[in-house]
XYZ file of C-alpha atoms in Angstrom:
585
model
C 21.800 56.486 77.197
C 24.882 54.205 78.374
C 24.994 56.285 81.449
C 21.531 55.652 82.407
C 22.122 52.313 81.652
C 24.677 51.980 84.189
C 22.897 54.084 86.430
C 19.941 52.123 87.110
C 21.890 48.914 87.081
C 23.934 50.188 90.099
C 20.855 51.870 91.554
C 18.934 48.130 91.207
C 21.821 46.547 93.196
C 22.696 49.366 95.651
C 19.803 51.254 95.791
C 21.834 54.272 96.175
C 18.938 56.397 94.863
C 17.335 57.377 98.026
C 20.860 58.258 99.709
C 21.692 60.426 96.741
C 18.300 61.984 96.412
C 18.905 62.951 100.146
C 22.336 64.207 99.930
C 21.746 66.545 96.577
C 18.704 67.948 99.009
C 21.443 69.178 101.487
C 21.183 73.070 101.983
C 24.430 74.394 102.653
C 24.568 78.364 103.756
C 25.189 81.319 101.252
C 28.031 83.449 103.835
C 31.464 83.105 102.141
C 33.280 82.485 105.214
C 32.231 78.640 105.093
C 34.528 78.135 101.423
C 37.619 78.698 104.076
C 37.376 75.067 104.576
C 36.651 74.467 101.079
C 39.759 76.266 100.294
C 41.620 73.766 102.399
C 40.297 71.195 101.018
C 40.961 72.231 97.053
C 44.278 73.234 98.051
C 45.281 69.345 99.198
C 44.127 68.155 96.501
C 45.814 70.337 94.397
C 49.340 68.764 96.368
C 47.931 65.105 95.963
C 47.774 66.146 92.141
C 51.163 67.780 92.314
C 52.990 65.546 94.755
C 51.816 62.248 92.536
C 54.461 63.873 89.319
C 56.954 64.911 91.632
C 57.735 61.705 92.871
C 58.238 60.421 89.158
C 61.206 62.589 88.984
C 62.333 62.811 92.772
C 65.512 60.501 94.081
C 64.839 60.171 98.228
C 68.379 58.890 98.758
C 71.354 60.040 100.828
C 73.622 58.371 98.665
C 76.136 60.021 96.416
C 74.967 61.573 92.912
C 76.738 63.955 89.914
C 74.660 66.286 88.839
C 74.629 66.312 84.683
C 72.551 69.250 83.740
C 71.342 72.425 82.465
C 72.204 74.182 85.797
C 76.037 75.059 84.977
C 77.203 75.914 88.321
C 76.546 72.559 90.027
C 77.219 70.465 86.692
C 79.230 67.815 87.824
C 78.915 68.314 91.369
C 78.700 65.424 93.689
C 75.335 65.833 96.151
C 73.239 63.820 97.275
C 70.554 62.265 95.125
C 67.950 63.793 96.635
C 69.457 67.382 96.123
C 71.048 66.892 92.966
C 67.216 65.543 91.587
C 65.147 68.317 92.740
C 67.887 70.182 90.954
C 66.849 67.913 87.770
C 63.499 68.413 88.529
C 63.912 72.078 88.068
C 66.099 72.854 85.386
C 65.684 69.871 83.358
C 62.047 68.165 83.487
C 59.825 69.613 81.602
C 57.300 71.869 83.560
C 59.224 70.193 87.281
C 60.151 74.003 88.094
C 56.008 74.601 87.924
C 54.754 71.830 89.381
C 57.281 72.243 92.269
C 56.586 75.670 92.955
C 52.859 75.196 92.519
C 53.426 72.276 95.274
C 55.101 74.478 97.550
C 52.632 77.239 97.232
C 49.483 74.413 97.476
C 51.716 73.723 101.150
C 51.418 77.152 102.072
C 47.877 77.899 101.361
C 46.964 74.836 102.822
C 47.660 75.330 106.212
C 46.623 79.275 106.166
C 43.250 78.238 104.877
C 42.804 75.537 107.787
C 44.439 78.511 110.051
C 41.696 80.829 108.881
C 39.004 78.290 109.161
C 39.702 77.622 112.369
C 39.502 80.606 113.705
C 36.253 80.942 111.837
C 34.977 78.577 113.916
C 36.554 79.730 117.134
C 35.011 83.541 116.957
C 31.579 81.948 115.615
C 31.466 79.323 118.527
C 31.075 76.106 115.996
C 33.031 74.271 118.364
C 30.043 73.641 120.683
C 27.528 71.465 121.030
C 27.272 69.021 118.776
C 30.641 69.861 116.773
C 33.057 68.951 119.111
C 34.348 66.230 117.469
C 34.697 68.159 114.447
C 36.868 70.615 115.827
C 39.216 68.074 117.000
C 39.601 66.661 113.988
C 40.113 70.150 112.441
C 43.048 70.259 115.172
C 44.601 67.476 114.523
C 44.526 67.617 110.750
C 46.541 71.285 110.934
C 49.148 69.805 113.465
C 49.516 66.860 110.372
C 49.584 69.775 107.602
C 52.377 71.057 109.868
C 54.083 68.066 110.208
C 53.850 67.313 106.772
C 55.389 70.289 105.514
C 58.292 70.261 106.933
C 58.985 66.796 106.045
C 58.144 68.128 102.520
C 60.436 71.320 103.024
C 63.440 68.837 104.337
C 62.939 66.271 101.522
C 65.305 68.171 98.881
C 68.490 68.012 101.020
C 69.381 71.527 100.598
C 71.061 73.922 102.837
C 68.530 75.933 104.363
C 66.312 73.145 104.445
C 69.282 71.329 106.549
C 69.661 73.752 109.012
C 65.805 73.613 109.605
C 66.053 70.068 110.144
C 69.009 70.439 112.661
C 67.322 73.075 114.703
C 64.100 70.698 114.951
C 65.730 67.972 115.536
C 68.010 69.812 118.540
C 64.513 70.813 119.756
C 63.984 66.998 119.986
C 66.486 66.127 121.544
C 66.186 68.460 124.297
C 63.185 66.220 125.789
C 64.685 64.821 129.180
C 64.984 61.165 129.161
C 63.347 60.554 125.598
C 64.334 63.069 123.496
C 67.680 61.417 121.672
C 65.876 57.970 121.334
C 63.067 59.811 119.795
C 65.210 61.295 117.358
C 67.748 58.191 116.684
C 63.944 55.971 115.574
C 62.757 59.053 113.291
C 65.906 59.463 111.466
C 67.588 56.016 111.888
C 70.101 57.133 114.362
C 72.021 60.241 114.890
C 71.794 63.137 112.673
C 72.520 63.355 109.429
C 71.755 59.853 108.709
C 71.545 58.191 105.751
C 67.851 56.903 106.596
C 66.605 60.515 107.756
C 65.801 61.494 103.743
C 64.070 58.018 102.771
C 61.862 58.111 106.056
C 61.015 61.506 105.630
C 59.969 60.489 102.183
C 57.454 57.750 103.145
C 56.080 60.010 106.250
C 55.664 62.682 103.461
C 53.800 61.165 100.869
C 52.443 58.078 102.478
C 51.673 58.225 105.984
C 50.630 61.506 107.039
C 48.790 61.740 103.927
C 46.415 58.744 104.444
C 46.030 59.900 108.018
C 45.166 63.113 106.200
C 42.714 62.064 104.090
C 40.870 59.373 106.218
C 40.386 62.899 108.254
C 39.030 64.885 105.766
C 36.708 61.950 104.983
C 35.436 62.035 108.514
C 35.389 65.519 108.436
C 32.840 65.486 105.674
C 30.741 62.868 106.838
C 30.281 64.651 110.186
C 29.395 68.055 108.179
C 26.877 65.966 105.991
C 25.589 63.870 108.414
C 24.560 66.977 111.458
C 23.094 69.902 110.571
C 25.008 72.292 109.118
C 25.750 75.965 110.971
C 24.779 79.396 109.960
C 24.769 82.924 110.996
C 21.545 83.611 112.774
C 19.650 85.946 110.930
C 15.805 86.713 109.526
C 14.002 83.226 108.785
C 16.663 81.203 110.720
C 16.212 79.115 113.295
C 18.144 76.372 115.988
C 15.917 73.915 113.562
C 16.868 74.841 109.825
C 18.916 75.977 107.060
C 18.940 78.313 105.196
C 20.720 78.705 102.050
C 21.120 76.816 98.857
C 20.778 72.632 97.662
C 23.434 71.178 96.858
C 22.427 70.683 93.440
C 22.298 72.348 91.630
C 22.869 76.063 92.800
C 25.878 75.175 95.627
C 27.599 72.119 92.984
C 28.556 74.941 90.626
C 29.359 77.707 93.184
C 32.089 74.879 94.874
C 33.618 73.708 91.525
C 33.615 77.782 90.458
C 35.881 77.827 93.601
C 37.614 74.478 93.218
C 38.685 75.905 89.343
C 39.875 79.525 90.749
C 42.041 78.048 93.681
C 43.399 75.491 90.594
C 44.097 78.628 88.671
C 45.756 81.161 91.521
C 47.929 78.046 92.768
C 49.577 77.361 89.114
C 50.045 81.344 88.429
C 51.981 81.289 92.058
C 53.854 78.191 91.059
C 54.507 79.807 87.212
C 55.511 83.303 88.182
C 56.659 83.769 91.962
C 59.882 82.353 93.239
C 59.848 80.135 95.620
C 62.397 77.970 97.798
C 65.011 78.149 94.806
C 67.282 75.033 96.155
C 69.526 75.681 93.300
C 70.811 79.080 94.958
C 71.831 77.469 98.677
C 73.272 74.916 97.543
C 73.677 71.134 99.245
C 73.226 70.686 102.811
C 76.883 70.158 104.417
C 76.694 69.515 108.394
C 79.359 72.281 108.943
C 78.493 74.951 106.779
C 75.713 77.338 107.667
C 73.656 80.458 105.861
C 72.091 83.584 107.009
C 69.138 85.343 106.727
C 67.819 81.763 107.366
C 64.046 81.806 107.823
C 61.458 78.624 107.678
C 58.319 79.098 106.186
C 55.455 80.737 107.716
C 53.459 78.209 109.467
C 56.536 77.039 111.691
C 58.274 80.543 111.447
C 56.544 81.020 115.452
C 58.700 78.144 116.512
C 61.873 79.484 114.896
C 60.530 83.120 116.578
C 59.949 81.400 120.374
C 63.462 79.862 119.743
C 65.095 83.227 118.729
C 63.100 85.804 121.889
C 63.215 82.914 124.623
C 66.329 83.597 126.725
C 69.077 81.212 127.099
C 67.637 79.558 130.367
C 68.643 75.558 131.722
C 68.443 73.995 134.693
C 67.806 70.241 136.203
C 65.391 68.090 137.101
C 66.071 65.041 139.064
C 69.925 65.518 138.026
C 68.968 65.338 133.879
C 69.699 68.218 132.455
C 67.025 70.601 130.405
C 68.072 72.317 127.571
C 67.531 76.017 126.660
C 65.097 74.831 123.324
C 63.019 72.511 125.700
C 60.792 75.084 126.811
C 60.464 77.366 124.041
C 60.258 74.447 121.334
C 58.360 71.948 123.254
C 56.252 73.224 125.973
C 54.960 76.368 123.901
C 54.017 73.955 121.138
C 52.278 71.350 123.342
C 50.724 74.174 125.159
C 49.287 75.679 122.354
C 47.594 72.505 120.599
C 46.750 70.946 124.072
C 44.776 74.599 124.429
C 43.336 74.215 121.295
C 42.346 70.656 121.989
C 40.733 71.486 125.582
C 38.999 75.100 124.373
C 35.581 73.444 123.618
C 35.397 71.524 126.836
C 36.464 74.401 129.080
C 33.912 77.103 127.621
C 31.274 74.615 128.345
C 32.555 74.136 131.634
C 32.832 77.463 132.673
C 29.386 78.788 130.681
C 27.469 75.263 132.234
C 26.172 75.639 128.264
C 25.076 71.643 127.353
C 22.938 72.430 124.373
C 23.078 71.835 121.001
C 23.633 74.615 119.133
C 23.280 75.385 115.254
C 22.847 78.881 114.908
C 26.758 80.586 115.151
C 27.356 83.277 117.514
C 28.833 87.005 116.349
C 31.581 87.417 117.876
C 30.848 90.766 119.350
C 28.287 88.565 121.349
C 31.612 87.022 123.357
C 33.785 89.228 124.430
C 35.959 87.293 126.847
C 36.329 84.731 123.727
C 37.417 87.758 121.390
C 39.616 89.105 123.438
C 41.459 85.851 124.483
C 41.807 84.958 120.641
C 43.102 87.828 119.292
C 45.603 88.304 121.979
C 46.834 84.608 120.815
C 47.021 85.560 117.454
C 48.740 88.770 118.259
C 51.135 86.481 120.433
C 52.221 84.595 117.330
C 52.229 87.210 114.601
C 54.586 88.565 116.605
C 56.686 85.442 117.240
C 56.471 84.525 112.972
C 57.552 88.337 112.260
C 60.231 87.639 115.306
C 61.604 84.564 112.831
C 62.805 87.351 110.658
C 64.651 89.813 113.038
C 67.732 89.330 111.330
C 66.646 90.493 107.646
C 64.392 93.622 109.569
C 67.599 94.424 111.464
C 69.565 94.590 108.247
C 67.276 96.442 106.313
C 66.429 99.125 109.029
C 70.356 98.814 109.875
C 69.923 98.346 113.723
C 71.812 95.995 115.536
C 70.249 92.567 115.727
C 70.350 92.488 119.916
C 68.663 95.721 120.243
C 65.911 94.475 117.912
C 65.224 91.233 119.601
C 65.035 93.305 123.059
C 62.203 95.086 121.605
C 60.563 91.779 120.668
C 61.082 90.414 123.554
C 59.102 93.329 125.143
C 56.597 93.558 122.522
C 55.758 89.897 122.804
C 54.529 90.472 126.163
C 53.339 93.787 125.583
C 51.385 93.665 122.222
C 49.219 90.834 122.823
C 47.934 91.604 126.282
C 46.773 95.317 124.649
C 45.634 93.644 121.643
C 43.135 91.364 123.566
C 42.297 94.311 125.862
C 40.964 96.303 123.112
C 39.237 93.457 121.293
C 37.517 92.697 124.972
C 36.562 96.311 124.986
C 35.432 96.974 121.167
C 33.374 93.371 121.407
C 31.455 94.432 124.782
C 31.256 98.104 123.411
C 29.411 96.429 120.069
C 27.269 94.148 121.962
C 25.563 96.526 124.737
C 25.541 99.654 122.476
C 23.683 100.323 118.959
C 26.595 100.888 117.319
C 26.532 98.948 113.640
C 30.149 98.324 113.072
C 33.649 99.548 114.732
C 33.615 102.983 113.123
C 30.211 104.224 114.140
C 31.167 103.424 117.917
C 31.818 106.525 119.916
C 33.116 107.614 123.556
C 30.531 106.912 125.454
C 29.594 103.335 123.800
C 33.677 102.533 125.090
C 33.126 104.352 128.700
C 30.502 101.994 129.010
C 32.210 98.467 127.929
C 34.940 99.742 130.122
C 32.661 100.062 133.312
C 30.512 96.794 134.575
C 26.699 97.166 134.141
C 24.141 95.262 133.736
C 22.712 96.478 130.133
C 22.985 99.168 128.405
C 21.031 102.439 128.852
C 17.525 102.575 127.211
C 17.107 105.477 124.331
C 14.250 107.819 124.858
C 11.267 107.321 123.730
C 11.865 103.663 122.966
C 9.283 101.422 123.593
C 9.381 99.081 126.238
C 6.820 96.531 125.212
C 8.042 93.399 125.945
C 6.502 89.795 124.927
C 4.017 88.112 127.845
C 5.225 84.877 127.151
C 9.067 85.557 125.940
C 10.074 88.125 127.961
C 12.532 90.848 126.415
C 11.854 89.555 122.568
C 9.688 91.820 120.887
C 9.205 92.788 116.783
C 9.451 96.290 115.450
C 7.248 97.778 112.760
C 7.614 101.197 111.076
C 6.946 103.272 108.013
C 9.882 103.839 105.937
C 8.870 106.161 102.502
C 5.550 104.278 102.358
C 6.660 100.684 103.157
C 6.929 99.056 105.938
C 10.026 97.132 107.537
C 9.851 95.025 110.777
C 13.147 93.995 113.123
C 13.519 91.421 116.288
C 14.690 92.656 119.185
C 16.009 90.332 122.531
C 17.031 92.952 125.166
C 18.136 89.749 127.337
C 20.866 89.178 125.120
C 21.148 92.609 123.205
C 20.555 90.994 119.799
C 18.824 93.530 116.841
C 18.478 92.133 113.590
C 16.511 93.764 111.143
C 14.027 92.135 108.192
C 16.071 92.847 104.872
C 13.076 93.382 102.719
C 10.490 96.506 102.995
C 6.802 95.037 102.738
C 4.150 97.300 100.928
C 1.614 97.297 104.254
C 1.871 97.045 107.558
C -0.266 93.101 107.376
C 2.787 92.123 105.414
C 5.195 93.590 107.389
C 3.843 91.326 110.727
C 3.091 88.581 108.512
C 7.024 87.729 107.400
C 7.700 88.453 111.137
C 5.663 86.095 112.407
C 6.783 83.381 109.975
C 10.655 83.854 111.234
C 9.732 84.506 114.847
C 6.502 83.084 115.947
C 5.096 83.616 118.975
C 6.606 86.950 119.574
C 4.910 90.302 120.359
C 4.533 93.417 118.082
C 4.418 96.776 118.411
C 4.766 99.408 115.923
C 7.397 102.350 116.851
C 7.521 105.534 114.727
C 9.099 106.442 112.009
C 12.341 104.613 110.692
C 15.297 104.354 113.165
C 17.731 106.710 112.826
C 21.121 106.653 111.291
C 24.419 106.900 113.964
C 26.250 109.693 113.070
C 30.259 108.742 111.778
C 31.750 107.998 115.492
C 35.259 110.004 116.562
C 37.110 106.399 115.715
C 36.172 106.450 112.152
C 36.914 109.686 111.499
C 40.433 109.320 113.525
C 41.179 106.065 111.188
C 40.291 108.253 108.099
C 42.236 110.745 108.832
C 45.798 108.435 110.188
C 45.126 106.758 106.877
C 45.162 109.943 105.377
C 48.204 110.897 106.663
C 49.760 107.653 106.466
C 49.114 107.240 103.006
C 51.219 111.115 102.686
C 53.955 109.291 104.867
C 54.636 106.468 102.894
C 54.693 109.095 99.902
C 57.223 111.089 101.705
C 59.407 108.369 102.506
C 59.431 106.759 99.162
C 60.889 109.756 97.571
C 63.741 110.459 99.978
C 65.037 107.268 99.764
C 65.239 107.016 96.076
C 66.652 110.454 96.625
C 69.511 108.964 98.928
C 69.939 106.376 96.341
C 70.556 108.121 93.308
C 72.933 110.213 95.811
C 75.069 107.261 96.777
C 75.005 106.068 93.100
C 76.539 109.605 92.123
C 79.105 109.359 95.186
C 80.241 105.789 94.027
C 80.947 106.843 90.450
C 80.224 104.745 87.059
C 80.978 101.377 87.217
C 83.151 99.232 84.461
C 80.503 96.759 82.889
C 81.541 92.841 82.906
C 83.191 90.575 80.593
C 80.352 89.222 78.423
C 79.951 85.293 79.213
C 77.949 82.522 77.377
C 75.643 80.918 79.962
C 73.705 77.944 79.570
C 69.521 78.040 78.800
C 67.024 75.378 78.623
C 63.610 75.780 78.532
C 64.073 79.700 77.866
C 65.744 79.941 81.315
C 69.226 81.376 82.248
């Protein structure tokens, strides 16, 4: 009764009814590929949440501190305060070790759910007409997540998070002219400084995060505010939506998902190890540590800065350094592509209009094949990061390793986007339903220009007077009937996915989702595609993979228990008291 009280007050000064009413009437789409973003989304909040008790507890100072603690190997160690408190935080706050790991984990899914939605929207085509704006704001929003965690990852002083710092800042610096005064006003002057931590610090939690969420705000009111995209599909049109209200149905779906990434993001934090500072111990200028790896999302920089050769040279007598091009130029390339990609498909298509139904992305093949070679391009470059720890567990020499990557970088990605080019224009001109039903003959044909695909026998050729090419199937299927579209201008099939009891009801759905289109009944149901060669070869490498991985398994716990037996027993240690807190050792 109070709330309805207060409701209608605020409603009698605001009027906020109508805009509400509106907004709950919202229909968003059912496909669970839009809750990528939503992902995103949960997952900052879930570091506002975390971040907000962290910086109870967290010292962002250079200056000298003991450590007086549980941890017994660094008790009464002099670090820096910001070290020794994420130390505190972790061993001696009550849950800190949690909510730092769940932090750190939030950071991580973060910017792979804005990396997935992304290219969501790149293989769909939501970029277009009238999104644009959108995506740039989705683009600059993951080059802030970026930059905001590794300010995060630098903020507890640590040794490996040092050495990161170092290597980003000596990517800095190798911009001509620029770079070093560029450096000396983010840190305070040369590095280490004893500004660079308390900088960091407000850049971490207050700047990039307003920036951040003044984004997401727009963001939403964009989404909200245009007409939301779906998958084209029976009933859907350029000029509605299908799917569910916002209230009540799509409300309880989104806080179902909102509660679940809460719950996996705590269980990370509370039972997987992460970025243990405790174990590198305080950054010192002249020591270093290897394996040294970043984490993912910047790993491709480390990767470029590992595979690019050793290669400087002048310009206008100032000297360019060897990181300038692999840390600079192949990072501005990459988010000035991503910025310019809507505006230079709609050059080169001369495609102006708005567009609300998503494309599959079979439909594009030059747009498939260009983005997975890019993705290829810097898998390979994160896994690159890394070369060290493969080369020591494969025991190869490092140099012979990174020769391969260095091959396979140029290699890989230019086959991977072949065969996505390929397998897309395959899909699209042929009738197969998915990658494994596509046979030799459906890739012969991608692989050759033409201007459609072969017609089947006996397959009607009845198209509409006034829509040419569009015409709607009808056949008897075990006494119903079921009804299809089909555009032969832009080899689109999409079939009805309910069976009618007559043949009236049948044309009657049809022509509510696609008015104005001709009939034509063909016989009988259509048939099933037999299992193509590439399914069956995928079945059976899997197959033998699967016997592989069997195989291997056993002969090296084989050679284990081997080497054990050639070593002989060993003496067991001197039993030690160690410290606990918390139920830790």
């Amino acid at each position: 009764m109070i709330t309805d009280r207060l409701a209608r007050a605020l409603d009698d000064r605001l009027r906020l009814s109508p805009i509400t009413r509106r907004g709950l009437l919202k229909v968003f789409p059912d496909h669970w590929s839009f809750m990528l973003g939503e992902i995103a989304l949960y997952s900052f909040i879930a570091l506002i949440l975390t971040g907000v008790y962290l910086t109870f507890f967290f010292d962002p100072s250079s200056a000298d501190r003991v450590y007086r603690g549980a941890y017994a190997p660094l008790d009464g160690a002099t670090t820096s305060a910001a070290y020794a408190s994420t130390v505190r935080l972790s061993w001696d706050v009550r849950a800190g070790l949690l909510i730092r790991q769940t932090h750190h984990w939030a950071a991580l899914v973060f910017v792979a759910a804005i990396v997935l939605h992304l290219s969501r929207i790149f293989f769909t085509g939501a970029f277009r007409r009238p999104r644009e704006l959108n995506w740039l704001i989705g683009v600059t929003m993951l080059s802030l997540a970026l930059a905001n965690g590794f300010t995060g990852y630098s903020l507890p002083d640590d040794l490996l998070s040092g050495l990161g710092l170092r290597i980003i800042t000596s990517v800095v610096e190798s911009i001509p002219l620029v770079g070093a005064w560029l450096v000396s006003l983010a840190l305070g002057g040369e590095f280490p400084s004893d500004e660079m931590i308390p900088r960091m610090f407000v850049a971490h939690v207050l700047l990039v995060p307003a920036v951040l969420v003044a984004l997401v705000s727009l963001h939403l009111g964009i989404l909200v505010r245009q007409q939301h995209s779906q998958f084209p599909g029976p009933g859907r049109t350029e000029h509605n939506v299908v799917g569910s209200r916002l209230w009540p149905g799509y409300t309880l779906r989104t806080l179902a998902l909102f509660a679940w990434v809460l719950a996996v993001l705590f269980a990370l934090g509370g039972l997987i190890q992460i970025n243990p500072v405790w174990l590198y111990g305080p950054f010192e200028p002249a020591q270093s540590t290897a394996p040294a790896q970043p984490d993912w999302y910047v790993a491709w920089g480390d990767g470029a800065l590992r595979l690019f050769p050793p290669l400087e040279f002048r310009v206008a007598g100032h000297l360019v350094p060897a990181p300038f091009l692999p840390g600079v130029v192949l990072g501005g390339l990459t988010f000035l592509a991503l910025y310019a990609w809507p505006f230079v498909e709609r050059l080169r298509t001369a495609d102006r209009r708005p567009h609300h139904l998503l494309d599959r992305p079979r439909d594009h093949p030059v747009r498939m094949g260009i983005g997975v070679a890019a993705l290829a391009f810097y898998a390979l470059l994160t896994v690159a990061a890394g070369d060290d720890i493969i080369a020591r567990l494969l025991r190869v020499p490092i140099y012979d390793l990174r020769s391969v990557f260095q091959v396979l970088v140029f290699v890989l990605p230019v086959l991977a986007g072949a065969l996505a080019y390929l397998t897309a224009r395959a899909l699209s001109r042929g009738g197969a339903a998915g990658i494994g039903d596509l046979t030799r003959a459906d890739l012969r044909r991608a692989a050759h220009r033409s201007p459609r695909p072969p017609k089947g026998e006996g397959e009607p050729e009845t198209p509409a007077r006034d829509r040419p090419g569009e015409r709607i199937e009808l056949w008897p299927e075990g006494g119903l009937w079921r009804w299809r579209y089909r555009d032969e201008a832009r080899y689109v099939v999409i079939t009805g996915n309910r069976a009618l009891h007559s043949q009236e009801e049948a044309a009657a759905a049809s022509r509510l989702a696609y008015p104005g289109v001709d009939r034509v009944v063909v016989p009988g149901p259509p048939p099933a595609p037999p299992p193509g060669p590439v399914r069956v070869a995928l079945r059976r490498w899997g197959r033998a993979a699967a016997v592989g991985s069997l195989l291997l398994a056993a002969l090296l716990e084989k050679r284990r228990d081997r080497r054990e037996r050639a070593d002989g027993p060993t003496l067991p240690e001197p039993a030690h008291e160690e410290s606990t807190r918390d139920g830790r050792t």
